[in-house]
Short mmCIF file of C-alpha atoms in Angstrom, two decimals:
data_model
loop_
_atom_site.label_atom_id
_atom_site.label_comp_id
_atom_site.label_asym_id
_atom_site.label_seq_id
_atom_site.Cartn_x
_atom_site.Cartn_y
_atom_site.Cartn_z
CA MET A 1026 39.60 -155.98 -19.61
CA ARG A 1027 43.15 -156.05 -20.94
CA ALA A 1028 45.87 -153.99 -19.37
CA THR A 1029 46.48 -151.97 -22.53
CA THR A 1030 42.71 -151.15 -22.96
CA SER A 1031 42.75 -149.91 -19.39
CA PHE A 1032 45.77 -147.65 -19.89
CA ASN A 1033 44.29 -146.23 -23.16
CA LYS A 1034 41.25 -145.26 -21.24
CA MET A 1035 43.20 -143.73 -18.37
CA LEU A 1036 45.57 -141.83 -20.49
CA ALA A 1037 43.07 -140.41 -22.99
CA LEU A 1038 46.00 -138.77 -24.88
CA PRO A 1039 45.44 -137.90 -28.54
CA ALA A 1040 46.85 -139.75 -31.58
CA LEU A 1041 48.42 -142.71 -29.68
CA THR A 1042 47.47 -146.08 -28.35
CA VAL A 1043 49.23 -148.28 -25.76
CA THR A 1044 50.54 -151.64 -27.12
CA ASP A 1045 52.31 -153.04 -24.19
CA VAL A 1046 52.75 -152.43 -20.39
CA THR A 1047 55.97 -153.11 -18.32
CA VAL A 1048 56.18 -152.61 -14.52
CA GLY A 1049 59.51 -152.67 -12.72
CA GLY A 1050 61.92 -150.60 -10.60
CA GLY A 1051 59.19 -148.28 -9.51
CA THR A 1052 58.27 -147.20 -13.07
CA VAL A 1053 55.43 -148.08 -15.36
CA ILE A 1054 56.67 -148.17 -18.92
CA LEU A 1055 54.03 -147.89 -21.55
CA ASP A 1056 54.90 -148.77 -25.09
CA ILE A 1057 52.87 -146.56 -27.48
CA ARG A 1058 52.11 -146.48 -31.27
CA HIS A 1059 51.01 -143.47 -33.49
CA THR A 1060 47.50 -143.64 -34.77
CA ARG A 1061 47.93 -140.61 -37.06
CA PRO A 1062 49.50 -141.44 -40.52
CA LEU A 1063 50.39 -137.96 -41.36
CA LEU A 1064 53.69 -136.39 -40.18
CA ARG A 1065 53.29 -132.67 -39.25
CA CYS A 1066 56.17 -130.16 -39.17
CA PRO A 1067 56.10 -127.63 -36.31
CA CYS A 1068 55.55 -124.95 -39.06
CA GLY A 1069 52.12 -126.63 -40.00
CA TRP A 1070 53.17 -128.51 -43.14
CA SER A 1071 52.29 -132.15 -43.26
CA THR A 1072 53.25 -135.25 -45.31
CA ARG A 1073 53.08 -139.07 -45.42
CA ALA A 1074 56.74 -139.56 -46.34
CA VAL A 1075 58.99 -140.70 -43.38
CA HIS A 1076 62.65 -139.56 -43.47
CA SER A 1077 63.84 -141.67 -40.49
CA ARG A 1078 62.64 -143.22 -37.24
CA SER A 1079 63.99 -143.40 -33.71
CA MET A 1080 62.86 -144.27 -30.23
CA ARG A 1081 61.81 -141.72 -27.59
CA ARG A 1082 60.65 -141.59 -24.00
CA TRP A 1083 58.23 -139.09 -22.42
CA ARG A 1084 57.71 -138.61 -18.68
CA HIS A 1085 54.03 -138.73 -17.72
CA ARG A 1086 52.09 -138.31 -14.38
CA LEU A 1087 49.60 -141.08 -13.89
CA PHE A 1088 50.28 -143.05 -10.71
CA ARG A 1089 52.14 -142.98 -7.46
CA HIS A 1090 55.08 -144.51 -9.39
CA GLY A 1091 56.75 -142.81 -12.33
CA THR A 1092 55.09 -143.28 -15.68
CA VAL A 1093 56.98 -143.30 -18.95
CA LEU A 1094 55.63 -143.41 -22.51
CA GLN A 1095 57.98 -145.17 -24.84
CA GLY A 1096 57.51 -145.14 -28.59
CA GLU A 1097 58.71 -144.41 -32.13
CA ILE A 1098 59.02 -140.89 -33.33
CA ARG A 1099 59.48 -140.00 -37.02
CA ARG A 1100 61.48 -137.28 -38.96
CA LEU A 1101 60.31 -135.71 -42.17
CA ALA A 1102 61.74 -133.62 -44.82
CA CYS A 1103 59.62 -130.42 -44.71
CA GLY A 1104 58.56 -129.05 -48.06
CA ALA A 1105 57.64 -125.62 -46.57
CA CYS A 1106 60.73 -124.78 -44.43
CA GLY A 1107 63.23 -127.15 -46.25
CA ARG A 1108 64.57 -128.77 -43.18
CA VAL A 1109 64.64 -132.27 -41.96
CA VAL A 1110 62.82 -132.04 -38.57
CA THR A 1111 61.25 -134.22 -35.95
CA GLU A 1112 57.52 -134.49 -36.28
CA ASP A 1113 55.09 -132.49 -34.25
CA ILE A 1114 53.30 -134.80 -31.87
CA PRO A 1115 50.03 -133.74 -30.11
CA TRP A 1116 50.93 -135.18 -26.72
CA ALA A 1117 54.30 -133.38 -26.18
CA ARG A 1118 55.82 -130.09 -27.23
CA PRO A 1119 58.71 -129.97 -29.73
CA ARG A 1120 62.09 -131.29 -28.11
CA ALA A 1121 60.27 -132.04 -24.84
CA ARG A 1122 60.74 -135.24 -22.88
CA HIS A 1123 57.56 -134.70 -20.84
CA THR A 1124 54.05 -134.83 -22.01
CA ILE A 1125 51.98 -131.77 -22.18
CA GLU A 1126 49.85 -132.90 -19.28
CA PHE A 1127 52.91 -133.29 -17.01
CA GLU A 1128 54.14 -129.88 -18.13
CA GLN A 1129 50.61 -128.36 -17.45
CA LEU A 1130 50.89 -129.79 -13.87
CA VAL A 1131 54.40 -128.36 -13.34
CA ALA A 1132 53.37 -124.89 -14.66
CA TRP A 1133 50.27 -124.85 -12.50
CA TRP A 1134 52.14 -125.69 -9.22
CA THR A 1135 55.04 -123.34 -10.05
CA GLN A 1136 52.46 -120.48 -10.34
CA ARG A 1137 51.63 -121.13 -6.79
CA SER A 1138 54.86 -122.56 -5.03
CA ASP A 1139 58.63 -122.44 -5.40
CA ARG A 1140 60.56 -124.64 -7.83
CA THR A 1141 62.23 -126.77 -5.13
CA THR A 1142 58.97 -127.74 -3.84
CA VAL A 1143 57.59 -128.58 -7.22
CA ALA A 1144 60.56 -130.61 -8.13
CA THR A 1145 60.45 -132.63 -4.87
CA ALA A 1146 56.61 -133.36 -5.18
CA LEU A 1147 56.76 -134.34 -8.87
CA ARG A 1148 60.13 -136.11 -8.56
CA VAL A 1149 61.95 -134.19 -11.27
CA ASP A 1150 65.20 -132.17 -11.22
CA TRP A 1151 65.16 -128.45 -10.28
CA GLU A 1152 66.63 -127.50 -13.71
CA THR A 1153 63.86 -129.60 -15.37
CA VAL A 1154 61.26 -127.48 -13.74
CA THR A 1155 63.07 -124.37 -15.11
CA THR A 1156 63.15 -125.81 -18.65
CA ILE A 1157 59.36 -126.84 -18.49
CA ILE A 1158 58.48 -123.31 -17.40
CA SER A 1159 60.52 -121.75 -20.19
CA ARG A 1160 58.52 -123.92 -22.70
CA VAL A 1161 55.04 -123.12 -21.35
CA VAL A 1162 55.91 -119.36 -21.24
CA ALA A 1163 57.45 -119.43 -24.69
CA GLU A 1164 54.09 -121.11 -26.05
CA GLN A 1165 51.72 -118.48 -24.54
CA LEU A 1166 53.95 -115.36 -24.61
CA THR A 1167 53.36 -114.35 -28.25
CA ASP A 1168 53.88 -111.11 -30.09
CA ALA A 1169 50.08 -110.57 -29.89
CA ARG A 1170 50.52 -109.02 -26.43
CA PHE A 1171 52.19 -106.10 -27.97
CA ASP A 1172 49.11 -105.20 -30.24
CA GLY A 1173 47.14 -102.17 -29.32
CA LEU A 1174 49.53 -100.79 -26.78
CA THR A 1175 49.04 -97.13 -26.05
CA ARG A 1176 50.12 -96.51 -22.47
CA LEU A 1177 53.25 -98.16 -20.82
CA GLY A 1178 55.02 -98.12 -17.50
CA VAL A 1179 58.66 -98.72 -16.96
CA ASP A 1180 60.50 -99.35 -13.78
CA GLU A 1181 63.55 -101.26 -12.43
CA ILE A 1182 63.84 -103.77 -9.58
CA SER A 1183 66.89 -105.33 -7.88
CA TYR A 1184 66.73 -109.20 -7.79
CA ALA A 1185 70.14 -110.00 -6.28
CA LYS A 1186 73.04 -108.42 -4.53
CA GLY A 1187 75.80 -106.56 -6.40
CA HIS A 1188 73.61 -104.09 -8.28
CA ARG A 1189 71.79 -106.71 -10.36
CA PHE A 1190 68.63 -105.24 -11.78
CA LEU A 1191 65.75 -106.21 -14.02
CA THR A 1192 63.88 -103.65 -16.21
CA ILE A 1193 60.06 -104.14 -16.11
CA VAL A 1194 57.62 -103.00 -18.76
CA VAL A 1195 53.86 -103.12 -17.86
CA ASP A 1196 50.75 -102.36 -19.85
CA GLN A 1197 48.97 -99.50 -18.01
CA THR A 1198 45.61 -100.56 -19.44
CA SER A 1199 45.55 -104.23 -18.46
CA GLY A 1200 48.28 -104.40 -15.77
CA ALA A 1201 50.03 -107.22 -17.46
CA THR A 1202 53.82 -107.57 -17.51
CA LEU A 1203 54.78 -107.25 -21.16
CA TRP A 1204 58.55 -107.55 -21.06
CA VAL A 1205 61.36 -108.17 -18.62
CA GLY A 1206 65.13 -107.56 -19.34
CA GLU A 1207 68.34 -107.89 -17.47
CA GLY A 1208 69.85 -104.44 -16.73
CA LYS A 1209 68.52 -100.98 -16.04
CA ASN A 1210 70.16 -98.76 -18.66
CA ALA A 1211 69.07 -97.19 -21.90
CA ALA A 1212 70.24 -100.15 -23.90
CA THR A 1213 68.10 -102.59 -21.93
CA LEU A 1214 64.81 -100.55 -22.57
CA GLY A 1215 66.02 -100.12 -26.20
CA ARG A 1216 65.92 -103.87 -26.77
CA PHE A 1217 62.11 -103.74 -25.85
CA TYR A 1218 61.45 -101.06 -28.33
CA GLU A 1219 63.34 -102.93 -30.99
CA LEU A 1220 61.14 -106.04 -30.21
CA LEU A 1221 58.14 -103.72 -30.39
CA GLY A 1222 58.87 -102.45 -33.87
CA PRO A 1223 58.48 -98.97 -35.44
CA GLU A 1224 54.80 -99.36 -36.25
CA ARG A 1225 53.83 -100.27 -32.70
CA CYS A 1226 56.16 -97.69 -31.15
CA GLU A 1227 54.36 -95.04 -33.11
CA LYS A 1228 51.07 -95.87 -31.52
CA ILE A 1229 52.39 -95.49 -27.91
CA GLU A 1230 50.97 -92.28 -26.50
CA ALA A 1231 52.33 -92.10 -22.95
CA VAL A 1232 54.93 -93.84 -20.76
CA SER A 1233 55.24 -93.39 -17.06
CA MET A 1234 58.60 -93.76 -15.26
CA ASP A 1235 60.79 -92.39 -12.43
CA MET A 1236 63.11 -89.50 -12.82
CA ALA A 1237 66.18 -91.39 -13.94
CA TYR A 1238 68.04 -90.44 -17.06
CA ALA A 1239 68.29 -93.91 -18.82
CA TYR A 1240 64.70 -94.71 -19.68
CA PRO A 1241 63.61 -91.18 -20.87
CA ALA A 1242 66.63 -91.28 -23.45
CA ALA A 1243 65.55 -94.68 -24.85
CA THR A 1244 61.91 -93.74 -24.85
CA ARG A 1245 62.59 -90.42 -26.75
CA LYS A 1246 64.78 -92.13 -29.27
CA ALA A 1247 62.26 -94.80 -30.22
CA THR A 1248 58.91 -93.20 -29.69
CA ASN A 1249 57.12 -89.89 -29.72
CA ALA A 1250 55.24 -90.68 -26.53
CA THR A 1251 54.63 -88.25 -23.79
CA ILE A 1252 56.87 -89.01 -20.77
CA CYS A 1253 55.08 -88.90 -17.41
CA TRP A 1254 56.99 -88.64 -14.24
CA ASP A 1255 55.83 -90.93 -11.45
CA PRO A 1256 54.17 -88.82 -8.61
CA PHE A 1257 55.61 -91.03 -5.93
CA HIS A 1258 59.09 -90.46 -7.03
CA VAL A 1259 58.51 -86.58 -7.49
CA VAL A 1260 57.07 -86.25 -3.95
CA MET A 1261 60.00 -88.41 -2.71
CA HIS A 1262 62.33 -85.61 -3.72
CA LEU A 1263 60.17 -83.11 -1.85
CA ASN A 1264 60.30 -85.37 1.36
CA LYS A 1265 64.10 -85.38 0.98
CA ALA A 1266 64.15 -81.59 0.75
CA VAL A 1267 62.01 -81.43 3.95
CA THR A 1268 64.44 -83.67 5.74
CA ALA A 1269 67.33 -81.67 4.50
CA THR A 1270 65.68 -78.48 5.80
CA ILE A 1271 65.78 -79.95 9.33
CA ARG A 1272 69.53 -80.26 9.04
CA TRP A 1273 69.98 -76.98 7.30
CA SER A 1274 68.11 -74.98 9.76
CA LYS A 1275 70.24 -76.38 12.61
CA LEU A 1276 73.55 -75.79 10.86
CA THR A 1277 72.77 -72.18 9.94
CA LYS A 1278 71.21 -71.36 13.33
CA THR A 1279 68.07 -70.10 11.57
CA GLY A 1280 64.68 -71.13 12.65
CA LEU A 1281 63.95 -73.03 15.84
CA PRO A 1282 66.82 -74.90 17.55
CA LEU A 1283 65.95 -78.62 17.76
CA SER A 1284 67.27 -81.39 20.00
CA GLY A 1285 67.98 -84.84 18.56
CA ASP A 1286 64.69 -86.47 19.77
CA ASP A 1287 62.65 -83.49 18.80
CA ALA A 1288 64.26 -83.41 15.33
CA ARG A 1289 63.60 -87.16 14.88
CA ASP A 1290 59.91 -86.93 16.01
CA LEU A 1291 59.34 -83.83 13.77
CA ARG A 1292 60.87 -85.56 10.82
CA TRP A 1293 58.56 -88.51 10.89
CA ALA A 1294 55.56 -86.22 11.43
CA LEU A 1295 56.49 -84.04 8.48
CA LEU A 1296 56.78 -87.02 6.14
CA LYS A 1297 53.37 -88.32 6.90
CA LYS A 1298 49.95 -87.24 5.27
CA PRO A 1299 48.09 -85.02 7.67
CA GLY A 1300 45.28 -87.60 7.94
CA ASP A 1301 47.76 -90.19 8.99
CA HIS A 1302 49.22 -88.38 12.06
CA THR A 1303 49.08 -89.94 15.39
CA GLU A 1304 48.15 -87.77 18.35
CA ALA A 1305 51.78 -87.41 19.42
CA GLN A 1306 52.80 -86.44 15.97
CA ALA A 1307 49.91 -83.82 15.59
CA ALA A 1308 51.04 -82.34 18.93
CA VAL A 1309 54.61 -81.99 17.66
CA LEU A 1310 53.49 -80.27 14.44
CA LYS A 1311 51.19 -77.97 16.33
CA ARG A 1312 53.92 -76.90 18.68
CA HIS A 1313 56.35 -76.15 15.77
CA GLN A 1314 53.66 -74.37 13.81
CA ARG A 1315 53.36 -71.42 16.17
CA SER A 1316 56.98 -70.33 15.38
CA HIS A 1317 56.32 -70.46 11.55
CA HIS A 1318 60.01 -71.38 11.13
CA SER A 1319 61.67 -72.70 7.97
CA ILE A 1320 60.95 -76.39 8.76
CA TRP A 1321 57.28 -75.65 9.04
CA ARG A 1322 57.15 -73.60 5.88
CA ALA A 1323 59.05 -76.40 3.93
CA GLN A 1324 56.50 -78.89 5.14
CA GLN A 1325 53.70 -76.63 3.87
CA LEU A 1326 55.35 -76.26 0.56
CA LYS A 1327 55.48 -80.04 0.25
CA GLU A 1328 51.73 -80.42 1.09
CA ARG A 1329 50.78 -77.69 -1.35
CA PHE A 1330 52.75 -79.70 -4.12
CA ARG A 1331 50.92 -82.80 -3.17
CA GLY A 1332 47.69 -80.88 -3.83
CA LEU A 1333 48.75 -80.79 -7.46
CA TYR A 1334 47.81 -84.47 -7.85
CA GLN A 1335 44.40 -83.84 -6.22
CA LEU A 1336 43.00 -81.25 -8.50
CA ASP A 1337 39.36 -81.48 -9.44
CA ASN A 1338 40.23 -80.05 -12.88
CA PRO A 1339 43.56 -81.48 -14.35
CA THR A 1340 43.69 -78.71 -16.86
CA HIS A 1341 44.57 -76.25 -14.18
CA ALA A 1342 47.69 -78.17 -13.34
CA ALA A 1343 50.12 -75.92 -15.27
CA ALA A 1344 48.99 -72.75 -13.54
CA TYR A 1345 48.94 -74.49 -10.23
CA LEU A 1346 52.47 -75.62 -10.61
CA ASP A 1347 53.72 -72.21 -11.73
CA ARG A 1348 52.36 -70.71 -8.53
CA TRP A 1349 53.99 -73.31 -6.56
CA LEU A 1350 57.32 -72.75 -8.21
CA ALA A 1351 57.05 -68.98 -7.43
CA SER A 1352 56.35 -69.68 -3.84
CA ALA A 1353 59.22 -72.22 -3.49
CA CYS A 1354 61.76 -69.74 -5.13
CA ARG A 1355 60.59 -66.97 -2.70
CA SER A 1356 60.95 -69.10 0.33
CA ARG A 1357 64.65 -68.64 0.60
CA ILE A 1358 64.90 -72.18 2.02
CA ARG A 1359 67.97 -73.63 0.32
CA PRO A 1360 66.78 -77.28 -0.03
CA MET A 1361 63.33 -76.17 -1.26
CA VAL A 1362 64.84 -73.69 -3.74
CA LYS A 1363 67.17 -76.59 -5.01
CA VAL A 1364 64.24 -79.08 -5.42
CA SER A 1365 62.19 -76.39 -7.15
CA GLN A 1366 64.74 -76.25 -9.93
CA LEU A 1367 64.38 -80.08 -10.25
CA VAL A 1368 60.73 -79.72 -10.52
CA ARG A 1369 61.13 -76.94 -13.08
CA ASP A 1370 63.32 -79.11 -15.24
CA HIS A 1371 60.77 -81.97 -15.26
CA LYS A 1372 57.75 -79.60 -15.44
CA ASP A 1373 56.25 -81.11 -18.70
CA GLY A 1374 56.32 -84.65 -17.44
CA ILE A 1375 54.87 -83.70 -14.08
CA ILE A 1376 51.95 -81.89 -15.69
CA ALA A 1377 51.42 -84.70 -18.23
CA SER A 1378 51.06 -87.27 -15.36
CA VAL A 1379 48.42 -85.05 -13.77
CA GLU A 1380 46.51 -84.59 -17.06
CA LEU A 1381 46.73 -88.13 -18.24
CA GLY A 1382 46.31 -89.77 -14.69
CA LEU A 1383 49.26 -91.99 -15.23
CA SER A 1384 51.54 -93.16 -12.41
CA ASN A 1385 53.69 -96.22 -11.67
CA SER A 1386 51.21 -97.67 -9.09
CA ARG A 1387 50.52 -100.73 -11.36
CA LEU A 1388 54.41 -101.23 -11.55
CA GLU A 1389 54.83 -100.96 -7.79
CA GLY A 1390 52.22 -103.72 -7.27
CA THR A 1391 53.90 -105.77 -9.94
CA ASN A 1392 57.37 -105.27 -8.18
CA SER A 1393 55.79 -106.36 -4.91
CA LYS A 1394 54.68 -109.57 -6.48
CA ILE A 1395 58.19 -109.93 -8.09
CA ARG A 1396 59.83 -109.60 -4.65
CA LEU A 1397 57.58 -112.24 -3.32
CA LEU A 1398 58.51 -114.63 -6.06
CA ASN A 1399 62.15 -113.96 -5.37
CA HIS A 1400 61.77 -114.60 -1.65
CA ARG A 1401 59.62 -117.64 -2.21
CA GLY A 1402 62.36 -119.20 -4.31
CA TYR A 1403 65.04 -118.06 -1.70
CA GLY A 1404 66.71 -115.79 -4.27
CA HIS A 1405 67.75 -116.31 -7.85
CA HIS A 1406 71.35 -116.17 -9.04
CA ARG A 1407 70.76 -115.86 -12.64
CA ALA A 1408 68.18 -113.61 -14.53
CA ASN A 1409 67.46 -116.21 -17.29
CA THR A 1410 66.01 -118.68 -14.68
CA PHE A 1411 64.00 -115.90 -12.85
CA ILE A 1412 62.40 -114.14 -15.80
CA PRO A 1413 60.30 -117.08 -16.89
CA ILE A 1414 58.84 -117.33 -13.42
CA ILE A 1415 57.96 -113.55 -13.66
CA TYR A 1416 56.14 -114.00 -16.91
CA LEU A 1417 54.46 -117.14 -15.52
CA ALA A 1418 53.11 -115.22 -12.51
CA CYS A 1419 52.63 -111.71 -13.75
CA GLY A 1420 52.26 -112.02 -17.62
CA ASN A 1421 48.47 -113.01 -17.63
CA ILE A 1422 49.59 -116.63 -18.61
CA THR A 1423 46.84 -119.21 -18.07
CA THR A 1424 47.86 -122.48 -16.60
CA THR A 1425 45.29 -125.30 -16.13
CA LEU A 1426 45.38 -128.64 -14.49
CA PRO A 1427 45.66 -131.72 -16.77
CA TRP A 1428 42.02 -132.69 -16.27
CA GLU A 1429 40.85 -129.15 -17.22
CA PRO A 1430 40.47 -127.95 -20.76
CA ARG A 1431 43.48 -126.13 -22.17
CA PRO A 1432 43.08 -122.37 -23.31
CA ILE A 1433 42.88 -121.96 -27.12
CA LEU A 1434 46.14 -120.03 -28.05
CA GLU A 1435 45.82 -119.96 -31.86
CA PRO A 1436 43.60 -121.23 -34.70
CA PRO A 1437 44.07 -124.82 -35.96
CA ARG A 1438 47.14 -125.37 -38.17
CA PRO A 1439 46.37 -125.83 -41.82
CA THR A 1440 46.77 -129.34 -43.35
CA THR A 1441 47.57 -130.49 -46.84
#
């Protein structure tokens, strides 16, 4: 069997044939020739007229040694978009210097490992891995992911020192990461709503977020969606009020005097759920319960507030919260009175989160995965290199090995 015939069978790439084989310097160079007479523009238009020709190389993965495809590529004057462009070839993406099979292998490994490891194993540059990931993500991350959105979740995450944040938008229905932007202000989230468009924004029913000021402003400006405050962040303010009550009771000499160790043990016991207490923490709470001092009453107010998210009938949330606000105001515990005003100001969003059952739990899971990706890559200095990796791992992007069938992303392009 001739060498060219063997390589044709091993490559099994569409629309090309191997005409010559050269081995030297640790690299196998395969001269290739087109078998498709039509030139196809990336927009889908095709013709037989050739504008110009040039030589190009594509890196491929076939053996232990590097494999390079070398052949002629043509340019055409597109009658649809009116430009002179390089033809769209079936074995490589536009402007790529690697075959699709090679890029599939890179993307598959990058979903499961860090870029330095992938670059070393496949003998490519670190920046080349980043470029390949960006191409794979751009191909699969289409505007179709924005169709049918009704419930969203928004949160921020720090990816580097110096207050460098990313804004994450997640679909509350599927859990997929829809959009990632650099920054955490209203303008950052506003770019997402601009990308979404007015028609899709009108269909959004609810958005869950923490109790910051930037995201609600951008959401109210672009949509008519109901804002739901994340229960975890609301209860976090209650926990801070309980901790502040310990300091407040000591400073004002009201309630039970506490030593340093006693205050520390009590603080950790108060911040836990009753079912998660150890024997020692339960004993601490029981000892302080007898006095019924301000710290104990603050803890009971916090637990009663947590009961808001455990109601059997969510329609009773408004009445339940009104009763809690009245109790907190009558407690005369300064930190609890202060936090009750915060709850009153955000009352509508708190009730909406209970009635609709929305929280940022999906986002916290996504953030945990993003932190793992950041640690796995030993940190990222630039957002534009980290964002494609987030999409690749959290955006429901399917990667396959070269010998597996590729997913169908779009219907076949029309021909003329």
